[in-house]
Short mmCIF file of N, CA and C in Angstrom, two decimals:
data_model
loop_
_atom_site.label_atom_id
_atom_site.label_comp_id
_atom_site.label_asym_id
_atom_site.label_seq_id
_atom_site.Cartn_x
_atom_site.Cartn_y
_atom_site.Cartn_z
N MET A 1 -31.76 -22.97 -0.99
CA MET A 1 -32.39 -22.12 0.03
C MET A 1 -32.64 -23.01 1.24
N ALA A 2 -31.85 -22.80 2.28
CA ALA A 2 -31.94 -23.60 3.48
C ALA A 2 -33.26 -23.47 4.19
N SER A 3 -33.88 -22.31 4.08
CA SER A 3 -35.17 -22.10 4.78
C SER A 3 -36.26 -22.97 4.20
N ARG A 4 -36.22 -23.22 2.90
CA ARG A 4 -37.21 -24.12 2.30
C ARG A 4 -37.05 -25.54 2.85
N LYS A 5 -35.83 -25.98 2.97
CA LYS A 5 -35.60 -27.33 3.50
C LYS A 5 -36.04 -27.41 4.96
N ARG A 6 -35.70 -26.39 5.78
CA ARG A 6 -36.14 -26.38 7.18
C ARG A 6 -37.67 -26.37 7.27
N THR A 7 -38.29 -25.61 6.42
CA THR A 7 -39.75 -25.52 6.42
C THR A 7 -40.37 -26.85 6.00
N GLY A 8 -39.77 -27.49 5.01
CA GLY A 8 -40.25 -28.80 4.57
C GLY A 8 -40.11 -29.86 5.66
N VAL A 9 -38.96 -29.84 6.34
CA VAL A 9 -38.79 -30.80 7.44
C VAL A 9 -39.80 -30.52 8.58
N ALA A 10 -39.99 -29.23 8.91
CA ALA A 10 -40.93 -28.86 9.97
C ALA A 10 -42.37 -29.27 9.57
N ALA A 11 -42.74 -29.04 8.30
CA ALA A 11 -44.10 -29.40 7.88
C ALA A 11 -44.31 -30.92 7.96
N SER A 12 -43.35 -31.68 7.46
CA SER A 12 -43.47 -33.13 7.50
C SER A 12 -43.48 -33.65 8.96
N LEU A 13 -42.62 -33.08 9.77
CA LEU A 13 -42.55 -33.48 11.17
C LEU A 13 -43.87 -33.11 11.88
N ALA A 14 -44.44 -31.96 11.56
CA ALA A 14 -45.71 -31.57 12.18
C ALA A 14 -46.80 -32.57 11.88
N GLY A 15 -46.96 -32.88 10.61
CA GLY A 15 -47.98 -33.87 10.23
C GLY A 15 -47.75 -35.21 10.87
N ALA A 16 -46.52 -35.65 10.87
CA ALA A 16 -46.19 -36.98 11.43
C ALA A 16 -46.42 -37.02 12.94
N LEU A 17 -45.95 -36.01 13.66
CA LEU A 17 -46.17 -36.02 15.11
C LEU A 17 -47.64 -35.90 15.47
N LEU A 18 -48.38 -35.07 14.76
CA LEU A 18 -49.82 -34.96 15.03
C LEU A 18 -50.51 -36.28 14.73
N PHE A 19 -50.08 -36.95 13.65
CA PHE A 19 -50.63 -38.26 13.30
C PHE A 19 -50.36 -39.29 14.39
N VAL A 20 -49.13 -39.35 14.88
CA VAL A 20 -48.74 -40.30 15.90
C VAL A 20 -49.51 -39.99 17.20
N GLY A 21 -49.61 -38.70 17.56
CA GLY A 21 -50.31 -38.33 18.79
C GLY A 21 -51.78 -38.70 18.73
N GLN A 22 -52.42 -38.39 17.62
CA GLN A 22 -53.86 -38.69 17.48
C GLN A 22 -54.06 -40.20 17.34
N GLY A 23 -53.28 -40.82 16.47
CA GLY A 23 -53.43 -42.25 16.26
C GLY A 23 -53.14 -43.04 17.52
N GLY A 24 -52.11 -42.64 18.26
CA GLY A 24 -51.76 -43.33 19.49
C GLY A 24 -52.87 -43.23 20.51
N GLU A 25 -53.49 -42.10 20.57
CA GLU A 25 -54.60 -41.92 21.51
C GLU A 25 -55.78 -42.80 21.16
N LEU A 26 -56.01 -42.98 19.83
CA LEU A 26 -57.12 -43.81 19.37
C LEU A 26 -56.85 -45.33 19.55
N VAL A 27 -55.58 -45.71 19.32
CA VAL A 27 -55.28 -47.15 19.26
C VAL A 27 -54.84 -47.71 20.62
N PHE A 28 -54.01 -47.00 21.33
CA PHE A 28 -53.38 -47.54 22.56
C PHE A 28 -54.09 -47.05 23.82
N ASP A 29 -54.14 -47.91 24.79
CA ASP A 29 -54.73 -47.57 26.09
C ASP A 29 -53.60 -47.22 27.05
N THR A 30 -52.94 -46.13 26.74
CA THR A 30 -51.84 -45.65 27.56
C THR A 30 -52.18 -44.23 28.06
N PRO A 31 -51.35 -43.68 28.92
CA PRO A 31 -51.68 -42.36 29.45
C PRO A 31 -51.87 -41.31 28.37
N GLU A 32 -52.98 -40.60 28.43
CA GLU A 32 -53.27 -39.57 27.42
C GLU A 32 -52.26 -38.44 27.44
N ALA A 33 -51.57 -38.26 28.57
CA ALA A 33 -50.58 -37.18 28.65
C ALA A 33 -49.45 -37.42 27.65
N LEU A 34 -49.12 -38.68 27.40
CA LEU A 34 -48.07 -38.97 26.41
C LEU A 34 -48.50 -38.49 25.05
N TRP A 35 -49.75 -38.77 24.65
CA TRP A 35 -50.21 -38.35 23.33
C TRP A 35 -50.39 -36.85 23.25
N ALA A 36 -50.78 -36.23 24.36
CA ALA A 36 -50.89 -34.77 24.38
C ALA A 36 -49.50 -34.13 24.21
N THR A 37 -48.47 -34.72 24.79
CA THR A 37 -47.13 -34.21 24.65
C THR A 37 -46.64 -34.35 23.18
N ILE A 38 -46.91 -35.48 22.58
CA ILE A 38 -46.55 -35.69 21.18
C ILE A 38 -47.34 -34.67 20.30
N GLY A 39 -48.64 -34.47 20.60
CA GLY A 39 -49.45 -33.50 19.87
C GLY A 39 -48.91 -32.08 20.02
N LEU A 40 -48.45 -31.74 21.22
CA LEU A 40 -47.84 -30.41 21.43
C LEU A 40 -46.61 -30.26 20.55
N GLY A 41 -45.80 -31.31 20.50
CA GLY A 41 -44.64 -31.29 19.62
C GLY A 41 -45.04 -31.08 18.15
N GLY A 42 -46.11 -31.70 17.75
CA GLY A 42 -46.63 -31.53 16.38
C GLY A 42 -47.08 -30.11 16.12
N PHE A 43 -47.74 -29.51 17.11
CA PHE A 43 -48.19 -28.12 16.89
C PHE A 43 -47.04 -27.15 16.92
N VAL A 44 -46.00 -27.42 17.72
CA VAL A 44 -44.84 -26.57 17.71
C VAL A 44 -44.14 -26.69 16.35
N ALA A 45 -44.03 -27.92 15.83
CA ALA A 45 -43.43 -28.10 14.49
C ALA A 45 -44.29 -27.41 13.43
N LEU A 46 -45.61 -27.42 13.58
CA LEU A 46 -46.48 -26.72 12.66
C LEU A 46 -46.24 -25.23 12.69
N ALA A 47 -46.02 -24.72 13.90
CA ALA A 47 -45.71 -23.27 14.05
C ALA A 47 -44.41 -22.95 13.27
N PHE A 48 -43.39 -23.78 13.41
CA PHE A 48 -42.15 -23.55 12.68
C PHE A 48 -42.37 -23.63 11.17
N ALA A 49 -43.22 -24.57 10.74
CA ALA A 49 -43.48 -24.71 9.30
C ALA A 49 -44.20 -23.46 8.77
N VAL A 50 -45.23 -23.02 9.49
CA VAL A 50 -45.96 -21.84 9.02
C VAL A 50 -45.05 -20.60 9.07
N TRP A 51 -44.21 -20.52 10.11
CA TRP A 51 -43.26 -19.42 10.23
C TRP A 51 -42.31 -19.41 9.02
N GLY A 52 -41.85 -20.61 8.63
CA GLY A 52 -40.96 -20.72 7.47
C GLY A 52 -41.67 -20.40 6.17
N LEU A 53 -42.93 -20.70 6.08
CA LEU A 53 -43.68 -20.39 4.87
C LEU A 53 -43.85 -18.88 4.65
N ARG A 54 -43.74 -18.10 5.72
CA ARG A 54 -43.96 -16.65 5.56
C ARG A 54 -42.96 -16.07 4.57
N GLN A 55 -41.75 -16.62 4.50
CA GLN A 55 -40.74 -16.11 3.54
C GLN A 55 -41.06 -16.55 2.12
N LEU A 56 -41.79 -17.67 2.00
CA LEU A 56 -42.07 -18.23 0.69
C LEU A 56 -43.36 -17.69 0.09
N VAL A 57 -44.33 -17.36 0.93
CA VAL A 57 -45.64 -16.91 0.41
C VAL A 57 -45.98 -15.51 0.81
N GLY A 58 -45.03 -14.79 1.34
CA GLY A 58 -45.30 -13.44 1.79
C GLY A 58 -45.28 -12.40 0.69
N THR A 59 -45.43 -12.82 -0.56
CA THR A 59 -45.34 -11.88 -1.67
C THR A 59 -46.63 -11.12 -1.90
N THR A 60 -47.75 -11.65 -1.48
CA THR A 60 -49.04 -10.95 -1.67
C THR A 60 -49.60 -10.62 -0.31
N ARG A 61 -50.47 -9.63 -0.30
CA ARG A 61 -51.12 -9.22 0.95
C ARG A 61 -51.95 -10.38 1.50
N MET A 62 -52.65 -11.08 0.64
CA MET A 62 -53.49 -12.21 1.07
C MET A 62 -52.63 -13.28 1.69
N GLY A 63 -51.49 -13.57 1.09
CA GLY A 63 -50.57 -14.58 1.65
C GLY A 63 -50.05 -14.18 3.01
N ARG A 64 -49.66 -12.91 3.18
CA ARG A 64 -49.18 -12.46 4.48
C ARG A 64 -50.25 -12.53 5.54
N ILE A 65 -51.48 -12.14 5.20
CA ILE A 65 -52.57 -12.23 6.16
C ILE A 65 -52.84 -13.68 6.51
N GLY A 66 -52.82 -14.57 5.52
CA GLY A 66 -53.05 -15.97 5.75
C GLY A 66 -52.02 -16.60 6.67
N ILE A 67 -50.75 -16.25 6.47
CA ILE A 67 -49.71 -16.77 7.34
C ILE A 67 -49.90 -16.28 8.76
N ARG A 68 -50.24 -14.99 8.93
CA ARG A 68 -50.47 -14.47 10.27
C ARG A 68 -51.63 -15.16 10.96
N MET A 69 -52.71 -15.35 10.23
CA MET A 69 -53.86 -16.03 10.80
C MET A 69 -53.50 -17.46 11.20
N ALA A 70 -52.78 -18.15 10.35
CA ALA A 70 -52.41 -19.53 10.65
C ALA A 70 -51.49 -19.57 11.87
N LEU A 71 -50.57 -18.63 11.98
CA LEU A 71 -49.67 -18.61 13.17
C LEU A 71 -50.46 -18.36 14.46
N VAL A 72 -51.41 -17.45 14.43
CA VAL A 72 -52.23 -17.22 15.60
C VAL A 72 -53.05 -18.48 15.93
N GLY A 73 -53.57 -19.12 14.88
CA GLY A 73 -54.31 -20.35 15.08
C GLY A 73 -53.47 -21.45 15.71
N VAL A 74 -52.25 -21.61 15.25
CA VAL A 74 -51.34 -22.61 15.84
C VAL A 74 -51.05 -22.28 17.29
N GLY A 75 -50.95 -20.98 17.58
CA GLY A 75 -50.79 -20.55 18.99
C GLY A 75 -51.95 -21.01 19.84
N PHE A 76 -53.17 -20.87 19.35
CA PHE A 76 -54.34 -21.35 20.08
C PHE A 76 -54.30 -22.85 20.23
N LEU A 77 -53.84 -23.57 19.21
CA LEU A 77 -53.76 -25.03 19.31
C LEU A 77 -52.72 -25.47 20.36
N CYS A 78 -51.61 -24.76 20.43
CA CYS A 78 -50.62 -25.06 21.46
C CYS A 78 -51.20 -24.81 22.85
N LEU A 79 -51.95 -23.69 22.99
CA LEU A 79 -52.60 -23.41 24.28
C LEU A 79 -53.60 -24.51 24.63
N PHE A 80 -54.31 -25.01 23.62
CA PHE A 80 -55.27 -26.09 23.86
C PHE A 80 -54.56 -27.31 24.41
N VAL A 81 -53.47 -27.71 23.81
CA VAL A 81 -52.76 -28.90 24.26
C VAL A 81 -52.23 -28.69 25.69
N VAL A 82 -51.73 -27.52 25.98
CA VAL A 82 -51.25 -27.23 27.36
C VAL A 82 -52.43 -27.32 28.30
N HIS A 83 -53.60 -26.79 27.91
CA HIS A 83 -54.82 -26.88 28.71
C HIS A 83 -55.19 -28.35 28.98
N VAL A 84 -55.14 -29.17 27.93
CA VAL A 84 -55.44 -30.60 28.09
C VAL A 84 -54.46 -31.26 29.05
N ALA A 85 -53.18 -30.95 28.88
CA ALA A 85 -52.16 -31.55 29.76
C ALA A 85 -52.37 -31.12 31.20
N VAL A 86 -52.65 -29.87 31.44
CA VAL A 86 -52.89 -29.41 32.80
C VAL A 86 -54.10 -30.11 33.41
N GLU A 87 -55.18 -30.21 32.63
CA GLU A 87 -56.38 -30.89 33.17
C GLU A 87 -56.14 -32.37 33.41
N LEU A 88 -55.35 -32.98 32.54
CA LEU A 88 -55.03 -34.41 32.74
C LEU A 88 -54.23 -34.60 34.04
N LEU A 89 -53.29 -33.69 34.28
CA LEU A 89 -52.52 -33.76 35.54
C LEU A 89 -53.36 -33.44 36.75
N ARG A 90 -54.25 -32.46 36.61
CA ARG A 90 -55.08 -31.98 37.70
C ARG A 90 -56.19 -32.95 38.05
N THR A 91 -56.92 -33.40 37.04
CA THR A 91 -58.13 -34.22 37.28
C THR A 91 -58.04 -35.64 36.76
N GLY A 92 -57.12 -35.87 35.85
CA GLY A 92 -57.02 -37.18 35.23
C GLY A 92 -57.95 -37.37 34.04
N ASP A 93 -58.70 -36.31 33.70
CA ASP A 93 -59.64 -36.37 32.58
C ASP A 93 -59.34 -35.30 31.55
N VAL A 94 -59.76 -35.57 30.33
CA VAL A 94 -59.66 -34.58 29.25
C VAL A 94 -60.75 -33.55 29.51
N PRO A 95 -60.44 -32.25 29.35
CA PRO A 95 -61.48 -31.23 29.61
C PRO A 95 -62.63 -31.30 28.61
N GLU A 96 -63.76 -30.81 29.06
CA GLU A 96 -64.93 -30.75 28.19
C GLU A 96 -64.89 -29.55 27.24
N ASN A 97 -64.12 -28.55 27.56
CA ASN A 97 -64.07 -27.30 26.81
C ASN A 97 -63.04 -27.38 25.69
N PHE A 98 -63.51 -27.33 24.47
CA PHE A 98 -62.63 -27.42 23.30
C PHE A 98 -62.61 -26.12 22.50
N ILE A 99 -62.90 -25.00 23.14
CA ILE A 99 -63.01 -23.74 22.43
C ILE A 99 -61.67 -23.31 21.83
N LEU A 100 -60.56 -23.54 22.56
CA LEU A 100 -59.23 -23.19 22.02
C LEU A 100 -58.90 -24.01 20.76
N PHE A 101 -59.32 -25.28 20.78
CA PHE A 101 -59.16 -26.18 19.62
C PHE A 101 -59.93 -25.61 18.43
N LEU A 102 -61.21 -25.26 18.67
CA LEU A 102 -62.05 -24.75 17.60
C LEU A 102 -61.51 -23.44 17.02
N ILE A 103 -61.17 -22.48 17.88
CA ILE A 103 -60.66 -21.20 17.42
C ILE A 103 -59.36 -21.41 16.66
N GLY A 104 -58.46 -22.23 17.22
CA GLY A 104 -57.17 -22.48 16.57
C GLY A 104 -57.32 -23.07 15.17
N PHE A 105 -58.14 -24.10 15.06
CA PHE A 105 -58.26 -24.74 13.75
C PHE A 105 -59.04 -23.88 12.76
N LEU A 106 -59.99 -23.07 13.24
CA LEU A 106 -60.70 -22.16 12.32
C LEU A 106 -59.70 -21.11 11.76
N LEU A 107 -58.85 -20.60 12.62
CA LEU A 107 -57.83 -19.63 12.12
C LEU A 107 -56.87 -20.29 11.14
N VAL A 108 -56.43 -21.51 11.44
CA VAL A 108 -55.51 -22.23 10.55
C VAL A 108 -56.25 -22.50 9.21
N LEU A 109 -57.52 -22.89 9.30
CA LEU A 109 -58.30 -23.17 8.10
C LEU A 109 -58.36 -21.97 7.18
N VAL A 110 -58.77 -20.83 7.71
CA VAL A 110 -58.86 -19.61 6.90
C VAL A 110 -57.46 -19.19 6.41
N GLY A 111 -56.47 -19.25 7.29
CA GLY A 111 -55.13 -18.88 6.90
C GLY A 111 -54.62 -19.69 5.73
N GLN A 112 -54.86 -20.99 5.76
CA GLN A 112 -54.39 -21.87 4.64
C GLN A 112 -55.09 -21.51 3.36
N LEU A 113 -56.37 -21.19 3.43
CA LEU A 113 -57.11 -20.78 2.21
C LEU A 113 -56.47 -19.52 1.59
N LEU A 114 -56.03 -18.63 2.46
CA LEU A 114 -55.50 -17.37 1.99
C LEU A 114 -54.08 -17.51 1.43
N PHE A 115 -53.24 -18.37 2.00
CA PHE A 115 -51.87 -18.43 1.52
C PHE A 115 -51.61 -19.55 0.52
N ALA A 116 -52.55 -20.47 0.33
CA ALA A 116 -52.30 -21.66 -0.50
C ALA A 116 -51.91 -21.27 -1.94
N ARG A 117 -52.61 -20.33 -2.53
CA ARG A 117 -52.37 -19.98 -3.94
C ARG A 117 -50.94 -19.43 -4.15
N ASP A 118 -50.42 -18.80 -3.13
CA ASP A 118 -49.06 -18.24 -3.24
C ASP A 118 -47.98 -19.34 -3.27
N LEU A 119 -48.36 -20.56 -2.93
CA LEU A 119 -47.39 -21.68 -2.97
C LEU A 119 -47.18 -22.22 -4.39
N ARG A 120 -48.07 -21.86 -5.32
CA ARG A 120 -48.01 -22.45 -6.66
C ARG A 120 -46.64 -22.33 -7.32
N PRO A 121 -46.01 -21.15 -7.35
CA PRO A 121 -44.69 -21.08 -8.01
C PRO A 121 -43.60 -21.84 -7.26
N ILE A 122 -43.80 -22.17 -6.00
CA ILE A 122 -42.78 -22.78 -5.20
C ILE A 122 -42.86 -24.31 -5.26
N VAL A 123 -44.11 -24.86 -5.19
CA VAL A 123 -44.26 -26.32 -5.13
C VAL A 123 -45.11 -26.87 -6.22
N GLY A 124 -45.42 -26.10 -7.24
CA GLY A 124 -46.23 -26.62 -8.37
C GLY A 124 -47.61 -27.02 -7.91
N ARG A 125 -48.05 -28.18 -8.38
CA ARG A 125 -49.40 -28.66 -8.05
C ARG A 125 -49.61 -28.94 -6.58
N ALA A 126 -48.54 -29.12 -5.86
CA ALA A 126 -48.65 -29.38 -4.42
C ALA A 126 -49.21 -28.19 -3.66
N TRP A 127 -49.41 -27.04 -4.33
CA TRP A 127 -50.02 -25.90 -3.68
C TRP A 127 -51.45 -26.24 -3.23
N LEU A 128 -52.02 -27.29 -3.81
CA LEU A 128 -53.36 -27.71 -3.43
C LEU A 128 -53.42 -28.42 -2.08
N LEU A 129 -52.28 -28.86 -1.57
CA LEU A 129 -52.27 -29.60 -0.30
C LEU A 129 -52.84 -28.80 0.89
N PRO A 130 -52.56 -27.50 1.01
CA PRO A 130 -53.25 -26.76 2.07
C PRO A 130 -54.79 -26.75 1.90
N ILE A 131 -55.26 -26.80 0.66
CA ILE A 131 -56.70 -26.89 0.42
C ILE A 131 -57.22 -28.24 0.87
N VAL A 132 -56.45 -29.32 0.60
CA VAL A 132 -56.81 -30.62 1.09
C VAL A 132 -56.86 -30.63 2.61
N ALA A 133 -55.87 -29.99 3.23
CA ALA A 133 -55.86 -29.86 4.70
C ALA A 133 -57.10 -29.13 5.19
N VAL A 134 -57.51 -28.11 4.46
CA VAL A 134 -58.75 -27.36 4.83
C VAL A 134 -59.95 -28.29 4.78
N ALA A 135 -60.04 -29.12 3.72
CA ALA A 135 -61.14 -30.08 3.64
C ALA A 135 -61.14 -31.02 4.84
N GLY A 136 -59.94 -31.45 5.22
CA GLY A 136 -59.86 -32.30 6.41
C GLY A 136 -60.33 -31.59 7.67
N LEU A 137 -59.96 -30.31 7.78
CA LEU A 137 -60.38 -29.55 8.97
C LEU A 137 -61.89 -29.34 8.98
N VAL A 138 -62.47 -29.10 7.82
CA VAL A 138 -63.94 -28.96 7.75
C VAL A 138 -64.60 -30.25 8.23
N MET A 139 -64.06 -31.38 7.79
CA MET A 139 -64.61 -32.68 8.26
C MET A 139 -64.45 -32.80 9.77
N ALA A 140 -63.25 -32.46 10.26
CA ALA A 140 -62.97 -32.63 11.70
C ALA A 140 -63.84 -31.72 12.56
N LEU A 141 -64.03 -30.51 12.11
CA LEU A 141 -64.74 -29.50 12.94
C LEU A 141 -66.25 -29.58 12.82
N PHE A 142 -66.75 -29.91 11.65
CA PHE A 142 -68.20 -29.80 11.44
C PHE A 142 -68.93 -31.09 11.16
N LEU A 143 -68.21 -32.18 10.97
CA LEU A 143 -68.86 -33.46 10.71
C LEU A 143 -68.58 -34.49 11.79
N ASN A 144 -68.34 -34.02 12.99
CA ASN A 144 -68.07 -34.91 14.11
C ASN A 144 -69.27 -35.82 14.39
N ALA A 145 -70.47 -35.31 14.18
CA ALA A 145 -71.68 -36.09 14.50
C ALA A 145 -71.79 -37.36 13.66
N VAL A 146 -71.18 -37.37 12.49
CA VAL A 146 -71.24 -38.58 11.66
C VAL A 146 -69.90 -39.34 11.71
N GLY A 147 -69.08 -39.03 12.67
CA GLY A 147 -67.87 -39.81 12.92
C GLY A 147 -66.68 -39.48 12.05
N LEU A 148 -66.67 -38.29 11.43
CA LEU A 148 -65.57 -37.98 10.55
C LEU A 148 -64.49 -37.09 11.18
N HIS A 149 -64.57 -36.86 12.46
CA HIS A 149 -63.63 -35.99 13.13
C HIS A 149 -62.18 -36.49 12.98
N ASP A 150 -61.97 -37.73 13.38
CA ASP A 150 -60.61 -38.27 13.34
C ASP A 150 -60.11 -38.44 11.90
N ILE A 151 -60.98 -38.85 11.01
CA ILE A 151 -60.57 -39.00 9.59
C ILE A 151 -60.17 -37.63 9.04
N GLY A 152 -60.94 -36.60 9.38
CA GLY A 152 -60.59 -35.25 8.92
C GLY A 152 -59.26 -34.80 9.44
N LEU A 153 -58.98 -35.08 10.72
CA LEU A 153 -57.67 -34.72 11.27
C LEU A 153 -56.53 -35.50 10.59
N PHE A 154 -56.78 -36.77 10.28
CA PHE A 154 -55.76 -37.54 9.55
C PHE A 154 -55.49 -36.97 8.18
N VAL A 155 -56.55 -36.47 7.50
CA VAL A 155 -56.37 -35.82 6.19
C VAL A 155 -55.54 -34.57 6.35
N PHE A 156 -55.85 -33.75 7.36
CA PHE A 156 -55.08 -32.53 7.65
C PHE A 156 -53.61 -32.88 7.85
N GLU A 157 -53.36 -33.86 8.67
CA GLU A 157 -51.96 -34.25 9.00
C GLU A 157 -51.22 -34.76 7.77
N GLY A 158 -51.91 -35.60 6.99
CA GLY A 158 -51.29 -36.13 5.77
C GLY A 158 -50.98 -35.05 4.77
N ALA A 159 -51.86 -34.06 4.67
CA ALA A 159 -51.61 -32.94 3.73
C ALA A 159 -50.35 -32.18 4.14
N TRP A 160 -50.12 -31.99 5.44
CA TRP A 160 -48.92 -31.28 5.87
C TRP A 160 -47.67 -32.08 5.64
N VAL A 161 -47.76 -33.42 5.83
CA VAL A 161 -46.60 -34.25 5.48
C VAL A 161 -46.31 -34.13 3.98
N GLY A 162 -47.35 -34.20 3.17
CA GLY A 162 -47.16 -34.06 1.71
C GLY A 162 -46.59 -32.70 1.32
N LEU A 163 -47.04 -31.63 1.95
CA LEU A 163 -46.52 -30.30 1.65
C LEU A 163 -45.03 -30.26 2.02
N GLY A 164 -44.69 -30.86 3.16
CA GLY A 164 -43.27 -30.88 3.56
C GLY A 164 -42.43 -31.61 2.56
N ILE A 165 -42.92 -32.75 2.08
CA ILE A 165 -42.17 -33.52 1.08
C ILE A 165 -42.04 -32.73 -0.20
N ALA A 166 -43.11 -32.02 -0.60
CA ALA A 166 -43.06 -31.23 -1.83
C ALA A 166 -42.03 -30.09 -1.69
N LEU A 167 -41.95 -29.50 -0.51
CA LEU A 167 -40.95 -28.45 -0.31
C LEU A 167 -39.52 -29.01 -0.37
N LEU A 168 -39.36 -30.22 0.12
CA LEU A 168 -38.02 -30.84 0.10
C LEU A 168 -37.65 -31.33 -1.27
N ARG A 169 -38.57 -31.75 -2.07
CA ARG A 169 -38.27 -32.34 -3.36
C ARG A 169 -38.17 -31.34 -4.49
N ARG A 170 -38.79 -30.20 -4.34
CA ARG A 170 -38.79 -29.21 -5.40
C ARG A 170 -37.39 -28.68 -5.61
N PRO A 171 -36.93 -28.59 -6.87
CA PRO A 171 -35.57 -28.04 -7.11
C PRO A 171 -35.49 -26.59 -6.67
N GLU A 172 -34.30 -26.26 -6.21
CA GLU A 172 -34.05 -24.87 -5.77
C GLU A 172 -34.01 -23.98 -7.00
N PRO A 173 -34.45 -22.72 -6.84
CA PRO A 173 -34.34 -21.81 -7.97
C PRO A 173 -32.88 -21.50 -8.28
N ALA A 174 -32.60 -21.28 -9.54
CA ALA A 174 -31.22 -20.99 -9.97
C ALA A 174 -30.86 -19.58 -9.44
N PRO A 175 -29.62 -19.43 -8.99
CA PRO A 175 -29.18 -18.10 -8.51
C PRO A 175 -29.22 -17.11 -9.67
N SER A 176 -29.60 -15.91 -9.33
CA SER A 176 -29.68 -14.88 -10.38
C SER A 176 -28.26 -14.46 -10.80
N ALA A 177 -28.14 -14.06 -12.05
CA ALA A 177 -26.84 -13.69 -12.60
C ALA A 177 -26.65 -12.19 -12.56
N GLU A 178 -26.93 -11.59 -11.43
CA GLU A 178 -26.75 -10.13 -11.29
C GLU A 178 -25.29 -9.81 -11.09
N ALA A 179 -24.94 -8.61 -11.51
CA ALA A 179 -23.57 -8.14 -11.31
C ALA A 179 -23.34 -7.88 -9.84
N PRO A 180 -22.16 -8.22 -9.31
CA PRO A 180 -21.88 -7.96 -7.90
C PRO A 180 -21.89 -6.46 -7.61
N VAL A 181 -22.27 -6.12 -6.40
CA VAL A 181 -22.31 -4.73 -6.00
C VAL A 181 -20.90 -4.18 -5.97
N GLY A 182 -20.70 -3.02 -6.53
CA GLY A 182 -19.41 -2.37 -6.54
C GLY A 182 -18.53 -2.74 -7.71
N ALA A 183 -19.08 -3.51 -8.68
CA ALA A 183 -18.29 -3.93 -9.82
C ALA A 183 -18.33 -2.87 -10.90
#
């Protein structure tokens, strides 16, 4: 199933690009626009990964709702990065308003909770990785006061890399032995 492989690559790429964008911003004293651009690439890859998951987890109503919520959330995250890039170009500073970031990650958080269980038959125990990503998002969004924001985001990013690897490593289902149409 080529879509599983594409989704796995997109999920791994999303986590890796977001990790590089966030880590680069923390470690290097270079223009923040570079890291915002890499982050935008990560969120676009995340959108492709969630879009690809819709075929894999769309079997239940809860899974379909979760995928839709996560897609809307990723859209808000992409808008946030565009907002940051525009403000960096306009003023040279990161904006103070992070409402798009908050709304986007809250929607992704709830969406992952809703679709995670539907991944069990596809990736086995790796279905828990979206729950791990949710734990990272909770840390990032609600424990910033104690310095866990960046660690939480790294957990989120690592969980998506892991989910991508699980999608790539899981054996493909055997083709069904149905009689051809018209036989």
